[in-house]
């Protein structure tokens, strides 16, 4: 479903005392800013795209950095992972960077504008004195989340709330092509491989066989549904149990051959749209030979009772 906003708990601890008046972000636009970027500017409907929001800081004290918020009705956005912190040169200037990453996918086709991303933090500045005005401290940078250093300098520094906004990001979302769409296509997007295992391969009629179908690769696993048996004739088929890992989705399905006439598990197909090549692909697993033994017929015999009467008892 669509994400109306990506809000998470703040990585830093909130200030306990009331915040002073706000700082004008325009005054600091070259020293602290947000950049929003996506792995693709043109993608297919439901295609997974990496989303990155970077906070750049140049020689400023910053604390209480919150997770970014990105409101949209056109994309589904996962929660942000824990941020990374490093240094990066940008435009010839060295910045301290906090990088927030996640994945997203579009829920409808069209031309969209993503953003702006918003982020709140507190800017640490030197207190006013009679001899000098309040300035942004170029020498003080105690780390983004370091409360201890902030408390040590609390008598000389104040925290001012700051809200940053990124530029918007235009993104084009394409519908899947009609041409070449295979029969039975269920909407899977990505680049996948198919592995099939069946156990046991020798059973009696009426005994279960477990069919394990594993779809591996990269893509939107939410769009991956169970591969299809091309025929269910001769089997009683139960719905699959589903397990999803980071790079694979496993479907375990129980098949019960109804008679000894069944000689194989039918062909299995899995189709998907390859977002790298822009074409549909069909993965096929050939029929799997099995041996189904005939169930022994129920035998009966007559047992004489002492009175001479006869009762027919069924014995297996």
JSON list of N, CA and C in Angstrom, two decimals, residues 51-77:
[
{"chain": "A", "resi": 51, "resn": "UNK", "atom": "N", "xyz": [16.47, 4.11, -2.39]},
{"chain": "A", "resi": 51, "resn": "UNK", "atom": "CA", "xyz": [16.22, 5.52, -2.08]},
{"chain": "A", "resi": 51, "resn": "UNK", "atom": "C", "xyz": [17.26, 5.97, -1.06]},
{"chain": "A", "resi": 52, "resn": "UNK", "atom": "N", "xyz": [17.90, 7.10, -1.31]},
{"chain": "A", "resi": 52, "resn": "UNK", "atom": "CA", "xyz": [18.96, 7.60, -0.43]},
{"chain": "A", "resi": 52, "resn": "UNK", "atom": "C", "xyz": [18.71, 9.07, -0.09]},
{"chain": "A", "resi": 53, "resn": "UNK", "atom": "N", "xyz": [18.85, 9.39, 1.19]},
{"chain": "A", "resi": 53, "resn": "UNK", "atom": "CA", "xyz": [18.80, 10.78, 1.64]},
{"chain": "A", "resi": 53, "resn": "UNK", "atom": "C", "xyz": [20.07, 11.04, 2.43]},
{"chain": "A", "resi": 54, "resn": "UNK", "atom": "N", "xyz": [20.83, 12.06, 1.99]},
{"chain": "A", "resi": 54, "resn": "UNK", "atom": "CA", "xyz": [22.10, 12.39, 2.64]},
{"chain": "A", "resi": 54, "resn": "UNK", "atom": "C", "xyz": [22.02, 13.75, 3.31]},
{"chain": "A", "resi": 55, "resn": "UNK", "atom": "N", "xyz": [22.49, 13.80, 4.54]},
{"chain": "A", "resi": 55, "resn": "UNK", "atom": "CA", "xyz": [22.65, 15.06, 5.27]},
{"chain": "A", "resi": 55, "resn": "UNK", "atom": "C", "xyz": [24.12, 15.45, 5.23]},
{"chain": "A", "resi": 56, "resn": "UNK", "atom": "N", "xyz": [24.41, 16.62, 4.65]},
{"chain": "A", "resi": 56, "resn": "UNK", "atom": "CA", "xyz": [25.78, 17.14, 4.55]},
{"chain": "A", "resi": 56, "resn": "UNK", "atom": "C", "xyz": [25.98, 18.25, 5.57]},
{"chain": "A", "resi": 57, "resn": "UNK", "atom": "N", "xyz": [27.08, 18.18, 6.32]},
{"chain": "A", "resi": 57, "resn": "UNK", "atom": "CA", "xyz": [27.38, 19.18, 7.35]},
{"chain": "A", "resi": 57, "resn": "UNK", "atom": "C", "xyz": [28.84, 19.59, 7.22]},
{"chain": "A", "resi": 58, "resn": "UNK", "atom": "N", "xyz": [29.07, 20.90, 7.13]},
{"chain": "A", "resi": 58, "resn": "UNK", "atom": "CA", "xyz": [30.44, 21.41, 7.03]},
{"chain": "A", "resi": 58, "resn": "UNK", "atom": "C", "xyz": [30.76, 22.31, 8.24]},
{"chain": "A", "resi": 59, "resn": "UNK", "atom": "N", "xyz": [31.57, 21.80, 9.17]},
{"chain": "A", "resi": 59, "resn": "UNK", "atom": "CA", "xyz": [32.10, 22.56, 10.30]},
{"chain": "A", "resi": 59, "resn": "UNK", "atom": "C", "xyz": [30.99, 23.21, 11.13]},
{"chain": "A", "resi": 60, "resn": "UNK", "atom": "N", "xyz": [29.98, 22.40, 11.45]},
{"chain": "A", "resi": 60, "resn": "UNK", "atom": "CA", "xyz": [28.90, 22.85, 12.33]},
{"chain": "A", "resi": 60, "resn": "UNK", "atom": "C", "xyz": [28.65, 21.79, 13.39]},
{"chain": "A", "resi": 61, "resn": "UNK", "atom": "N", "xyz": [28.20, 22.23, 14.57]},
{"chain": "A", "resi": 61, "resn": "UNK", "atom": "CA", "xyz": [27.81, 21.29, 15.61]},
{"chain": "A", "resi": 61, "resn": "UNK", "atom": "C", "xyz": [26.33, 20.96, 15.46]},
{"chain": "A", "resi": 62, "resn": "UNK", "atom": "N", "xyz": [26.01, 19.68, 15.30]},
{"chain": "A", "resi": 62, "resn": "UNK", "atom": "CA", "xyz": [24.64, 19.25, 15.08]},
{"chain": "A", "resi": 62, "resn": "UNK", "atom": "C", "xyz": [24.33, 18.07, 16.00]},
{"chain": "A", "resi": 63, "resn": "UNK", "atom": "N", "xyz": [23.13, 18.08, 16.57]},
{"chain": "A", "resi": 63, "resn": "UNK", "atom": "CA", "xyz": [22.70, 16.94, 17.41]},
{"chain": "A", "resi": 63, "resn": "UNK", "atom": "C", "xyz": [21.19, 16.75, 17.24]},
{"chain": "A", "resi": 64, "resn": "UNK", "atom": "N", "xyz": [20.67, 15.69, 17.89]},
{"chain": "A", "resi": 64, "resn": "UNK", "atom": "CA", "xyz": [19.23, 15.37, 17.85]},
{"chain": "A", "resi": 64, "resn": "UNK", "atom": "C", "xyz": [18.72, 15.25, 16.41]},
{"chain": "A", "resi": 65, "resn": "UNK", "atom": "N", "xyz": [19.50, 14.56, 15.59]},
{"chain": "A", "resi": 65, "resn": "UNK", "atom": "CA", "xyz": [19.12, 14.39, 14.19]},
{"chain": "A", "resi": 65, "resn": "UNK", "atom": "C", "xyz": [18.01, 13.34, 14.09]},
{"chain": "A", "resi": 66, "resn": "UNK", "atom": "N", "xyz": [16.89, 13.70, 13.49]},
{"chain": "A", "resi": 66, "resn": "UNK", "atom": "CA", "xyz": [15.78, 12.78, 13.35]},
{"chain": "A", "resi": 66, "resn": "UNK", "atom": "C", "xyz": [15.84, 12.07, 12.00]},
{"chain": "A", "resi": 67, "resn": "UNK", "atom": "N", "xyz": [15.12, 10.95, 11.92]},
{"chain": "A", "resi": 67, "resn": "UNK", "atom": "CA", "xyz": [15.00, 10.28, 10.62]},
{"chain": "A", "resi": 67, "resn": "UNK", "atom": "C", "xyz": [14.24, 11.19, 9.66]},
{"chain": "A", "resi": 68, "resn": "UNK", "atom": "N", "xyz": [14.59, 11.14, 8.39]},
{"chain": "A", "resi": 68, "resn": "UNK", "atom": "CA", "xyz": [13.89, 12.00, 7.42]},
{"chain": "A", "resi": 68, "resn": "UNK", "atom": "C", "xyz": [12.43, 11.57, 7.24]},
{"chain": "A", "resi": 69, "resn": "UNK", "atom": "N", "xyz": [11.62, 12.51, 6.79]},
{"chain": "A", "resi": 69, "resn": "UNK", "atom": "CA", "xyz": [10.22, 12.26, 6.46]},
{"chain": "A", "resi": 69, "resn": "UNK", "atom": "C", "xyz": [10.02, 12.54, 4.99]},
{"chain": "A", "resi": 70, "resn": "UNK", "atom": "N", "xyz": [9.35, 11.61, 4.30]},
{"chain": "A", "resi": 70, "resn": "UNK", "atom": "CA", "xyz": [9.11, 11.77, 2.87]},
{"chain": "A", "resi": 70, "resn": "UNK", "atom": "C", "xyz": [7.66, 11.37, 2.60]},
{"chain": "A", "resi": 71, "resn": "UNK", "atom": "N", "xyz": [6.81, 12.35, 2.40]},
{"chain": "A", "resi": 71, "resn": "UNK", "atom": "CA", "xyz": [5.39, 12.09, 2.20]},
{"chain": "A", "resi": 71, "resn": "UNK", "atom": "C", "xyz": [5.09, 11.87, 0.72]},
{"chain": "A", "resi": 72, "resn": "UNK", "atom": "N", "xyz": [4.33, 10.79, 0.44]},
{"chain": "A", "resi": 72, "resn": "UNK", "atom": "CA", "xyz": [3.97, 10.50, -0.94]},
{"chain": "A", "resi": 72, "resn": "UNK", "atom": "C", "xyz": [2.76, 9.57, -0.97]},
{"chain": "A", "resi": 73, "resn": "UNK", "atom": "N", "xyz": [1.93, 9.76, -1.99]},
{"chain": "A", "resi": 73, "resn": "UNK", "atom": "CA", "xyz": [0.82, 8.85, -2.26]},
{"chain": "A", "resi": 73, "resn": "UNK", "atom": "C", "xyz": [1.06, 8.02, -3.51]},
{"chain": "A", "resi": 74, "resn": "UNK", "atom": "N", "xyz": [2.23, 8.17, -4.10]},
{"chain": "A", "resi": 74, "resn": "UNK", "atom": "CA", "xyz": [2.53, 7.51, -5.38]},
{"chain": "A", "resi": 74, "resn": "UNK", "atom": "C", "xyz": [3.54, 6.37, -5.24]},
{"chain": "A", "resi": 75, "resn": "UNK", "atom": "N", "xyz": [4.24, 6.30, -4.10]},
{"chain": "A", "resi": 75, "resn": "UNK", "atom": "CA", "xyz": [5.27, 5.28, -3.89]},
{"chain": "A", "resi": 75, "resn": "UNK", "atom": "C", "xyz": [5.07, 4.61, -2.53]},
{"chain": "A", "resi": 76, "resn": "UNK", "atom": "N", "xyz": [5.43, 3.34, -2.48]},
{"chain": "A", "resi": 76, "resn": "UNK", "atom": "CA", "xyz": [5.49, 2.62, -1.21]},
{"chain": "A", "resi": 76, "resn": "UNK", "atom": "C", "xyz": [6.94, 2.63, -0.75]},
{"chain": "A", "resi": 77, "resn": "UNK", "atom": "N", "xyz": [7.18, 3.15, 0.46]},
{"chain": "A", "resi": 77, "resn": "UNK", "atom": "CA", "xyz": [8.55, 3.33, 0.96]},
{"chain": "A", "resi": 77, "resn": "UNK", "atom": "C", "xyz": [8.74, 2.52, 2.24]}
]
